[in-house]
């Protein structure tokens, strides 16, 4: 008789499997312990003191190995541990759940010492400060993308499994941070290789002098009261308590170290952007003002109103920034800085010393160019905006986008680059309404610039005005001829561009405060309407933000539309590549009533579309990039389109 191994019973098999899973997780924990602790340290709140943050990171990783969590789970051991580590770190950052996150286990106990990772250079310090301004899920996302090397979908999946409230938003915020994510592997973020310093020696000396300290406190209190009653104002104005700073951090707050560019630097460079802006303004030499502005930037006090465009870090300067402007504008005194990534605007009441409050605004402007670095908001008051323009701007005008036939009006431009007041679009108009005018600024570059031209900018509530462009409709081609890609966006100053923007301008108000860099109005199709009713235009307005994500809005403009009236909304995409250079195929449809009162289903696609098909509520098929079919009023059809390459298109959502 042949023998064979005894097969374990069901209960025994489950027990052995659970023990095997735990053993596998233990091995993974030992192998990847430094990596997991670093991940926890990066995701923990930056407001936690470094000593405690190091201890909490270690404790979270040590508690990640729980037999109940790994038994019977087919997930790779490291991925499971990573999920548990992030779950613990995110729970620690939610305040009310901190006791739950550390329940049943004390932190590692360290007596008489304080631990902290090794200090890094200025780049690591800048990244640390940028991460400190992000919420915990976004910090965790940045670590997953930069340190773990995951792509965006994988990072979202990990965050979702770890219990993050908005994984998609966290990843979007993290990708907008920028910076060199490779720095996450530096010693600045390594809680396993730490430096130590004593604390108890100082405390013992303090206890020995306790009696003397009490007496001294009384004298100090009297001195503080006397100072508050009538002394000199603080040299740092509305700044809060300064953080400890030394070396590079302290130098970044020194007005004498500010970067000042020569007035003619822009004439001798191959790239026109903020780095060649000279320091301008009547108070560019006011050391006291500059010191206050830098101090408030580094540590804004409770009376400072702070704002930032989405995704822009509010961190202190890591190196001396570039001074763009310091001077008086209307009722405010304004200082503008540039740190290579952001524009920072400090404003205080004119004639004051900053002690009565201030405003601090941040806006990211990476890779700005001749148009997107052409102006910065200096001041807003009484429904008007005053700008500081680039040194290469030679002439300024204003235009009403809702009245394309009206000529541009001259706009005052001072020798220091400041403009006269420009009416803010929508000023004095109820929320959600457009009003009777939409003002844009038309700037002309200097004759010293090789690519001399005019371009349009408009105010959407951020520090940097938005560049408006226009992509013309495709040229008519034979049906069998291959269609090329859309033309490159051009400046929106020609007659056709202005006529098209007159129907799109009112929708710009939906983008206020979103950190938009540029909006392109693309006429992707023309369609001949039934009953000889003329020609309809189809546009897709693509808004790109400084942080990356974009938004697309598709409209149909019938020939009967009045100048300045918005087109019919045909579709929207809030976060994607539609109508960008990475999404050059688009299709949309609307219901349209002819002048005779009959209803039609109209659809149109970009130039590469070879056919459009309607089904469900309407059955029809059109050859080429347009379709017009009779339909009952209120009919809802399903539309699909096919391109020359065989790609299937669907209308953008939201129509």
CSV table of C-alpha atoms in Angstrom, one decimal, residues 150-555:
chain,number,residue,atom,x,y,z
A,150,UNK,CA,3.4,54.9,-8.0
A,151,UNK,CA,1.4,56.4,-10.9
A,152,UNK,CA,-1.6,58.5,-10.1
A,153,UNK,CA,-4.3,55.7,-10.4
A,154,UNK,CA,-2.3,53.4,-8.1
A,155,UNK,CA,-1.7,56.2,-5.6
A,156,UNK,CA,-5.5,56.9,-5.6
A,157,UNK,CA,-6.2,53.3,-5.0
A,158,UNK,CA,-3.8,53.1,-2.0
A,159,UNK,CA,-5.2,56.2,-0.5
A,160,UNK,CA,-8.7,54.9,-0.9
A,161,UNK,CA,-7.8,51.6,0.8
A,162,UNK,CA,-6.2,53.6,3.6
A,163,UNK,CA,-9.4,55.5,4.3
A,164,UNK,CA,-8.5,58.9,2.7
A,165,UNK,CA,-11.6,61.1,2.3
A,166,UNK,CA,-10.8,62.4,-1.2
A,167,UNK,CA,-8.1,60.3,-2.9
A,168,UNK,CA,-8.5,62.0,-6.3
A,169,UNK,CA,-8.3,65.5,-4.8
A,170,UNK,CA,-5.3,64.5,-2.7
A,171,UNK,CA,-3.4,63.2,-5.8
A,172,UNK,CA,-4.4,66.3,-7.8
A,173,UNK,CA,-3.0,68.6,-5.0
A,174,UNK,CA,0.2,66.6,-4.7
A,175,UNK,CA,0.9,66.7,-8.5
A,176,UNK,CA,0.4,70.5,-8.4
A,177,UNK,CA,3.1,70.9,-5.7
A,178,UNK,CA,5.9,70.4,-8.1
A,179,UNK,CA,9.4,70.3,-6.7
A,180,UNK,CA,12.0,67.5,-6.9
A,181,UNK,CA,10.3,64.5,-5.4
A,182,UNK,CA,13.7,62.6,-5.4
A,183,UNK,CA,14.5,64.7,-2.3
A,184,UNK,CA,12.2,62.6,-0.3
A,185,UNK,CA,15.0,60.0,-0.1
A,186,UNK,CA,17.2,62.6,1.6
A,187,UNK,CA,18.2,62.5,5.3
A,188,UNK,CA,15.9,65.4,6.0
A,189,UNK,CA,13.0,62.9,5.8
A,190,UNK,CA,14.6,59.9,7.4
A,191,UNK,CA,13.3,59.2,10.9
A,192,UNK,CA,15.5,56.1,11.2
A,193,UNK,CA,18.8,58.1,11.0
A,194,UNK,CA,18.4,60.8,13.7
A,195,UNK,CA,20.4,63.3,15.6
A,196,UNK,CA,20.0,63.8,19.3
A,197,UNK,CA,20.3,66.7,21.7
A,198,UNK,CA,19.8,67.0,25.4
A,199,UNK,CA,17.0,68.7,27.2
A,200,UNK,CA,17.1,67.8,30.8
A,201,UNK,CA,20.3,69.7,31.6
A,202,UNK,CA,18.6,73.0,30.7
A,203,UNK,CA,15.5,72.0,32.7
A,204,UNK,CA,17.5,71.3,35.8
A,205,UNK,CA,19.2,74.6,35.6
A,206,UNK,CA,15.8,76.3,35.1
A,207,UNK,CA,14.5,74.5,38.2
A,208,UNK,CA,17.5,75.6,40.3
A,209,UNK,CA,16.7,79.2,39.3
A,210,UNK,CA,13.0,79.0,39.7
A,211,UNK,CA,12.8,81.6,42.5
A,212,UNK,CA,14.8,84.1,40.5
A,213,UNK,CA,12.7,83.4,37.4
A,214,UNK,CA,9.5,84.3,39.2
A,215,UNK,CA,10.8,87.6,40.4
A,216,UNK,CA,12.2,88.4,36.9
A,217,UNK,CA,8.8,87.5,35.4
A,218,UNK,CA,7.2,90.2,37.4
A,219,UNK,CA,9.7,92.8,36.2
A,220,UNK,CA,9.3,91.6,32.6
A,221,UNK,CA,5.5,91.8,32.9
A,222,UNK,CA,5.8,95.5,34.0
A,223,UNK,CA,8.1,96.2,31.1
A,224,UNK,CA,5.7,94.6,28.6
A,225,UNK,CA,2.8,96.6,29.9
A,226,UNK,CA,4.8,99.8,29.6
A,227,UNK,CA,5.7,98.9,26.0
A,228,UNK,CA,2.1,98.1,25.1
A,229,UNK,CA,1.0,101.4,26.5
A,230,UNK,CA,3.1,103.5,24.2
A,231,UNK,CA,6.2,102.3,22.5
A,232,UNK,CA,7.6,102.0,19.1
A,233,UNK,CA,5.7,99.7,16.6
A,234,UNK,CA,7.1,96.3,15.9
A,235,UNK,CA,9.6,96.3,13.0
A,236,UNK,CA,7.9,93.2,11.6
A,237,UNK,CA,4.4,94.7,11.5
A,238,UNK,CA,1.6,92.2,11.4
A,239,UNK,CA,3.9,89.2,11.5
A,240,UNK,CA,3.4,86.5,14.0
A,241,UNK,CA,6.1,85.0,16.4
A,242,UNK,CA,9.1,84.3,14.2
A,243,UNK,CA,10.2,80.7,13.8
A,244,UNK,CA,13.7,79.8,14.7
A,245,UNK,CA,15.8,80.5,11.7
A,246,UNK,CA,19.5,80.3,11.0
A,247,UNK,CA,21.8,80.1,8.0
A,248,UNK,CA,20.0,80.1,4.7
A,249,UNK,CA,16.5,80.5,6.3
A,250,UNK,CA,17.6,83.7,8.1
A,251,UNK,CA,19.3,85.1,5.0
A,252,UNK,CA,16.0,84.6,3.1
A,253,UNK,CA,14.4,87.2,5.5
A,254,UNK,CA,17.1,89.8,5.1
A,255,UNK,CA,16.1,92.7,2.9
A,256,UNK,CA,19.7,93.2,1.9
A,257,UNK,CA,19.8,89.8,0.4
A,258,UNK,CA,16.9,90.3,-2.0
A,259,UNK,CA,17.6,89.5,-5.6
A,260,UNK,CA,17.4,92.7,-7.7
A,261,UNK,CA,17.6,92.4,-11.5
A,262,UNK,CA,19.1,95.1,-13.7
A,263,UNK,CA,16.5,97.3,-15.6
A,264,UNK,CA,17.9,96.2,-19.0
A,265,UNK,CA,18.3,92.5,-18.2
A,266,UNK,CA,15.2,91.6,-20.3
A,267,UNK,CA,16.8,93.0,-23.5
A,268,UNK,CA,19.7,90.5,-23.3
A,269,UNK,CA,17.9,87.2,-22.7
A,270,UNK,CA,16.4,84.5,-24.9
A,271,UNK,CA,13.5,83.9,-22.5
A,272,UNK,CA,11.1,86.6,-21.3
A,273,UNK,CA,9.6,85.7,-17.9
A,274,UNK,CA,9.6,86.9,-14.3
A,275,UNK,CA,13.3,86.3,-13.7
A,276,UNK,CA,14.1,89.3,-15.8
A,277,UNK,CA,11.7,91.7,-14.2
A,278,UNK,CA,13.6,94.6,-12.5
A,279,UNK,CA,12.8,95.8,-9.0
A,280,UNK,CA,10.5,98.8,-9.4
A,281,UNK,CA,8.3,101.1,-7.3
A,282,UNK,CA,9.0,104.2,-5.3
A,283,UNK,CA,9.7,102.2,-2.1
A,284,UNK,CA,12.0,99.6,-3.5
A,285,UNK,CA,14.7,101.0,-1.2
A,286,UNK,CA,12.5,101.1,1.9
A,287,UNK,CA,14.3,98.5,4.1
A,288,UNK,CA,11.7,98.7,6.9
A,289,UNK,CA,8.9,98.0,4.5
A,290,UNK,CA,10.7,95.1,2.9
A,291,UNK,CA,11.6,93.7,6.3
A,292,UNK,CA,7.9,93.8,7.4
A,293,UNK,CA,6.8,92.1,4.2
A,294,UNK,CA,9.4,89.3,4.5
A,295,UNK,CA,8.5,88.7,8.2
A,296,UNK,CA,4.8,88.5,7.4
A,297,UNK,CA,5.5,86.1,4.6
A,298,UNK,CA,7.5,83.9,6.9
A,299,UNK,CA,5.1,84.0,9.8
A,300,UNK,CA,1.7,85.7,9.2
A,301,UNK,CA,0.1,86.9,12.3
A,302,UNK,CA,-3.6,86.6,13.2
A,303,UNK,CA,-4.5,90.0,11.7
A,304,UNK,CA,-3.1,89.0,8.2
A,305,UNK,CA,-5.5,87.9,5.6
A,306,UNK,CA,-3.9,85.0,3.6
A,307,UNK,CA,-5.0,83.6,0.3
A,308,UNK,CA,-3.6,81.3,-2.3
A,309,UNK,CA,-4.6,79.9,-5.7
A,310,UNK,CA,-5.5,76.2,-5.5
A,311,UNK,CA,-2.4,74.0,-5.1
A,312,UNK,CA,-0.1,76.9,-4.3
A,313,UNK,CA,2.0,76.3,-1.1
A,314,UNK,CA,2.0,79.1,1.5
A,315,UNK,CA,5.4,78.3,2.8
A,316,UNK,CA,8.1,80.8,3.9
A,317,UNK,CA,10.9,81.7,1.6
A,318,UNK,CA,13.8,79.2,1.6
A,319,UNK,CA,16.2,81.4,-0.2
A,320,UNK,CA,16.3,85.2,-0.8
A,321,UNK,CA,13.4,86.0,-3.3
A,322,UNK,CA,13.5,88.4,-6.2
A,323,UNK,CA,12.0,91.8,-5.5
A,324,UNK,CA,9.6,92.9,-8.3
A,325,UNK,CA,7.9,95.9,-6.8
A,326,UNK,CA,7.6,98.0,-3.6
A,327,UNK,CA,5.5,101.1,-3.7
A,328,UNK,CA,2.2,102.8,-3.0
A,329,UNK,CA,-0.9,102.0,-5.1
A,330,UNK,CA,-4.2,103.7,-4.5
A,331,UNK,CA,-4.9,103.3,-0.7
A,332,UNK,CA,-2.4,100.5,-0.2
A,333,UNK,CA,1.4,99.9,0.0
A,334,UNK,CA,2.3,96.9,-2.0
A,335,UNK,CA,5.4,94.6,-2.2
A,336,UNK,CA,5.7,91.9,-4.9
A,337,UNK,CA,8.2,89.0,-4.7
A,338,UNK,CA,9.0,86.1,-7.0
A,339,UNK,CA,10.6,83.0,-5.6
A,340,UNK,CA,11.1,81.0,-8.9
A,341,UNK,CA,7.7,79.3,-8.5
A,342,UNK,CA,5.3,81.8,-7.0
A,343,UNK,CA,4.3,85.4,-7.0
A,344,UNK,CA,3.8,86.7,-3.4
A,345,UNK,CA,2.0,89.9,-2.8
A,346,UNK,CA,2.1,91.7,0.5
A,347,UNK,CA,-0.2,94.7,1.1
A,348,UNK,CA,-0.7,97.1,4.1
A,349,UNK,CA,-2.6,100.3,4.5
A,350,UNK,CA,-0.9,103.2,2.9
A,351,UNK,CA,0.8,105.5,5.3
A,352,UNK,CA,0.8,102.8,8.1
A,353,UNK,CA,3.4,100.5,9.5
A,354,UNK,CA,1.6,97.2,9.0
A,355,UNK,CA,0.6,96.8,12.6
A,356,UNK,CA,-3.0,97.3,11.8
A,357,UNK,CA,-3.2,94.2,9.6
A,358,UNK,CA,-2.0,93.2,6.2
A,359,UNK,CA,-2.9,90.9,3.3
A,360,UNK,CA,-0.7,88.2,1.9
A,361,UNK,CA,-1.5,86.5,-1.4
A,362,UNK,CA,0.3,83.5,-3.1
A,363,UNK,CA,0.0,82.4,-6.8
A,364,UNK,CA,2.0,79.8,-8.5
A,365,UNK,CA,3.4,80.8,-11.9
A,366,UNK,CA,5.7,78.0,-13.1
A,367,UNK,CA,7.1,78.2,-16.7
A,368,UNK,CA,5.5,81.6,-17.3
A,369,UNK,CA,6.4,83.2,-20.7
A,370,UNK,CA,6.1,86.5,-22.6
A,371,UNK,CA,2.3,86.6,-22.2
A,372,UNK,CA,1.6,84.9,-18.9
A,373,UNK,CA,4.4,86.8,-17.2
A,374,UNK,CA,3.3,90.1,-18.8
A,375,UNK,CA,1.4,91.5,-15.8
A,376,UNK,CA,0.6,91.0,-12.1
A,377,UNK,CA,-2.3,92.4,-10.1
A,378,UNK,CA,-1.0,95.3,-8.0
A,379,UNK,CA,-4.2,96.4,-6.3
A,380,UNK,CA,-8.0,96.0,-6.5
A,381,UNK,CA,-10.3,98.7,-5.2
A,382,UNK,CA,-13.8,100.0,-6.0
A,383,UNK,CA,-14.3,97.4,-8.7
A,384,UNK,CA,-11.1,98.3,-10.5
A,385,UNK,CA,-7.8,96.5,-10.9
A,386,UNK,CA,-4.4,98.1,-11.3
A,387,UNK,CA,-1.6,96.1,-12.8
A,388,UNK,CA,2.2,96.0,-12.8
A,389,UNK,CA,3.3,95.1,-16.3
A,390,UNK,CA,6.5,93.5,-17.6
A,391,UNK,CA,9.3,95.7,-18.8
A,392,UNK,CA,8.8,94.4,-22.3
A,393,UNK,CA,5.2,95.9,-22.4
A,394,UNK,CA,5.3,99.1,-24.5
A,395,UNK,CA,1.6,99.9,-24.8
A,396,UNK,CA,-1.7,99.0,-23.0
A,397,UNK,CA,-5.3,99.2,-24.0
A,398,UNK,CA,-8.7,97.8,-22.8
A,399,UNK,CA,-11.3,96.0,-24.8
A,400,UNK,CA,-14.9,95.0,-24.1
A,401,UNK,CA,-15.1,91.3,-25.1
A,402,UNK,CA,-18.9,91.5,-25.4
A,403,UNK,CA,-18.7,94.3,-28.0
A,404,UNK,CA,-16.2,93.0,-30.6
A,405,UNK,CA,-16.9,95.9,-33.0
A,406,UNK,CA,-15.8,98.5,-30.5
A,407,UNK,CA,-12.2,99.7,-30.8
A,408,UNK,CA,-9.7,99.2,-28.1
A,409,UNK,CA,-9.4,102.2,-25.6
A,410,UNK,CA,-6.0,103.5,-24.5
A,411,UNK,CA,-4.9,102.6,-21.0
A,412,UNK,CA,-2.5,104.7,-19.0
A,413,UNK,CA,0.9,103.1,-18.5
A,414,UNK,CA,3.4,104.8,-16.1
A,415,UNK,CA,7.1,104.8,-16.5
A,416,UNK,CA,7.4,102.2,-13.7
A,417,UNK,CA,5.1,99.8,-15.5
A,418,UNK,CA,1.9,100.4,-13.5
A,419,UNK,CA,-1.4,100.8,-15.4
A,420,UNK,CA,-4.3,102.9,-14.8
A,421,UNK,CA,-7.4,101.3,-13.3
A,422,UNK,CA,-9.1,98.5,-15.3
A,423,UNK,CA,-12.7,97.7,-14.6
A,424,UNK,CA,-13.0,94.2,-13.1
A,425,UNK,CA,-15.3,91.9,-15.2
A,426,UNK,CA,-18.6,91.4,-13.3
A,427,UNK,CA,-18.0,94.3,-10.9
A,428,UNK,CA,-21.2,95.6,-9.5
A,429,UNK,CA,-23.2,92.7,-11.1
A,430,UNK,CA,-25.2,90.1,-9.0
A,431,UNK,CA,-23.4,86.8,-8.6
A,432,UNK,CA,-23.9,84.4,-11.5
A,433,UNK,CA,-24.6,87.2,-14.0
A,434,UNK,CA,-22.3,88.6,-16.7
A,435,UNK,CA,-23.3,92.2,-16.9
A,436,UNK,CA,-23.2,94.3,-20.0
A,437,UNK,CA,-19.4,94.4,-20.5
A,438,UNK,CA,-16.4,92.1,-20.0
A,439,UNK,CA,-13.2,94.1,-19.9
A,440,UNK,CA,-9.9,92.6,-21.1
A,441,UNK,CA,-6.5,94.2,-21.2
A,442,UNK,CA,-4.7,94.3,-24.6
A,443,UNK,CA,-1.0,94.6,-24.3
A,444,UNK,CA,1.6,95.3,-27.0
A,445,UNK,CA,5.2,94.1,-26.6
A,446,UNK,CA,8.1,96.4,-27.2
A,447,UNK,CA,9.8,96.7,-30.6
A,448,UNK,CA,12.9,95.3,-28.9
A,449,UNK,CA,11.2,92.0,-28.7
A,450,UNK,CA,11.7,89.7,-31.7
A,451,UNK,CA,8.2,88.2,-31.5
A,452,UNK,CA,6.5,91.6,-31.2
A,453,UNK,CA,2.7,91.3,-31.0
A,454,UNK,CA,-0.5,92.2,-29.1
A,455,UNK,CA,-2.3,89.8,-26.8
A,456,UNK,CA,-5.3,89.8,-24.4
A,457,UNK,CA,-5.3,89.2,-20.6
A,458,UNK,CA,-8.3,89.3,-18.3
A,459,UNK,CA,-8.8,89.3,-14.6
A,460,UNK,CA,-10.3,86.2,-13.0
A,461,UNK,CA,-9.6,87.0,-9.4
A,462,UNK,CA,-6.0,85.7,-9.1
A,463,UNK,CA,-2.7,87.6,-9.0
A,464,UNK,CA,-1.8,86.6,-12.5
A,465,UNK,CA,-4.3,87.6,-15.2
A,466,UNK,CA,-5.4,85.0,-17.7
A,467,UNK,CA,-4.1,84.8,-21.3
A,468,UNK,CA,-6.9,84.5,-23.9
A,469,UNK,CA,-6.2,82.8,-27.2
A,470,UNK,CA,-8.1,81.7,-30.3
A,471,UNK,CA,-7.8,78.6,-32.6
A,472,UNK,CA,-9.6,79.1,-35.9
A,473,UNK,CA,-11.9,76.6,-37.5
A,474,UNK,CA,-10.4,74.0,-39.9
A,475,UNK,CA,-10.0,74.8,-43.5
A,476,UNK,CA,-12.5,73.1,-45.8
A,477,UNK,CA,-11.0,69.9,-47.4
A,478,UNK,CA,-12.1,67.2,-49.7
A,479,UNK,CA,-14.0,64.3,-48.1
A,480,UNK,CA,-11.2,61.9,-48.9
A,481,UNK,CA,-8.4,64.2,-47.9
A,482,UNK,CA,-6.7,63.4,-44.6
A,483,UNK,CA,-7.5,65.9,-41.9
A,484,UNK,CA,-4.6,67.5,-40.1
A,485,UNK,CA,-4.4,68.5,-36.4
A,486,UNK,CA,-6.0,71.7,-35.3
A,487,UNK,CA,-4.1,74.9,-35.9
A,488,UNK,CA,-2.0,76.2,-33.0
A,489,UNK,CA,-3.7,78.7,-30.7
A,490,UNK,CA,-3.1,82.3,-31.9
A,491,UNK,CA,-3.6,85.6,-30.1
A,492,UNK,CA,-7.3,86.6,-29.8
A,493,UNK,CA,-6.9,90.1,-31.2
A,494,UNK,CA,-8.2,89.6,-34.7
A,495,UNK,CA,-11.8,90.2,-35.9
A,496,UNK,CA,-12.7,86.5,-36.1
A,497,UNK,CA,-11.3,85.8,-32.6
A,498,UNK,CA,-13.0,88.7,-31.0
A,499,UNK,CA,-16.3,87.8,-32.7
A,500,UNK,CA,-16.0,84.2,-31.3
A,501,UNK,CA,-15.0,85.3,-27.8
A,502,UNK,CA,-18.0,87.6,-27.6
A,503,UNK,CA,-20.1,84.4,-27.2
A,504,UNK,CA,-17.7,82.7,-24.7
A,505,UNK,CA,-16.6,85.6,-22.4
A,506,UNK,CA,-19.6,85.4,-20.0
A,507,UNK,CA,-18.6,81.8,-19.1
A,508,UNK,CA,-15.2,82.9,-17.9
A,509,UNK,CA,-16.8,83.9,-14.6
A,510,UNK,CA,-17.2,80.2,-13.8
A,511,UNK,CA,-13.3,80.0,-13.6
A,512,UNK,CA,-12.8,82.8,-11.0
A,513,UNK,CA,-10.2,81.9,-8.3
A,514,UNK,CA,-9.3,78.6,-9.9
A,515,UNK,CA,-5.7,79.5,-10.8
A,516,UNK,CA,-6.3,79.6,-14.5
A,517,UNK,CA,-3.2,80.2,-16.7
A,518,UNK,CA,-4.8,80.5,-20.2
A,519,UNK,CA,-8.1,79.9,-22.0
A,520,UNK,CA,-8.2,79.0,-25.7
A,521,UNK,CA,-11.4,79.4,-27.7
A,522,UNK,CA,-11.3,76.7,-30.4
A,523,UNK,CA,-13.8,76.7,-33.3
A,524,UNK,CA,-13.6,73.0,-34.0
A,525,UNK,CA,-16.5,72.8,-36.6
A,526,UNK,CA,-19.0,74.7,-38.8
A,527,UNK,CA,-22.3,73.1,-39.7
A,528,UNK,CA,-24.7,74.1,-42.4
A,529,UNK,CA,-28.2,74.3,-40.8
A,530,UNK,CA,-31.4,72.9,-42.3
A,531,UNK,CA,-33.9,75.0,-44.1
A,532,UNK,CA,-31.1,77.3,-45.4
A,533,UNK,CA,-30.9,78.8,-41.9
A,534,UNK,CA,-27.2,79.7,-42.3
A,535,UNK,CA,-24.1,78.3,-40.6
A,536,UNK,CA,-23.7,77.4,-37.0
A,537,UNK,CA,-20.3,77.4,-35.1
A,538,UNK,CA,-19.1,74.9,-32.6
A,539,UNK,CA,-16.5,76.0,-30.0
A,540,UNK,CA,-14.6,74.3,-27.3
A,541,UNK,CA,-13.1,76.6,-24.7
A,542,UNK,CA,-10.1,75.0,-23.0
A,543,UNK,CA,-9.0,76.5,-19.6
A,544,UNK,CA,-5.6,75.3,-18.4
A,545,UNK,CA,-4.5,76.0,-14.8
A,546,UNK,CA,-1.1,76.7,-13.5
A,547,UNK,CA,-1.1,73.5,-11.5
A,548,UNK,CA,-2.0,71.3,-14.5
A,549,UNK,CA,-5.7,70.2,-14.6
A,550,UNK,CA,-7.9,71.8,-17.1
A,551,UNK,CA,-11.5,72.3,-18.0
A,552,UNK,CA,-13.3,72.2,-21.4
A,553,UNK,CA,-16.6,73.8,-22.3
A,554,UNK,CA,-18.4,73.1,-25.6
A,555,UNK,CA,-20.9,75.5,-27.1
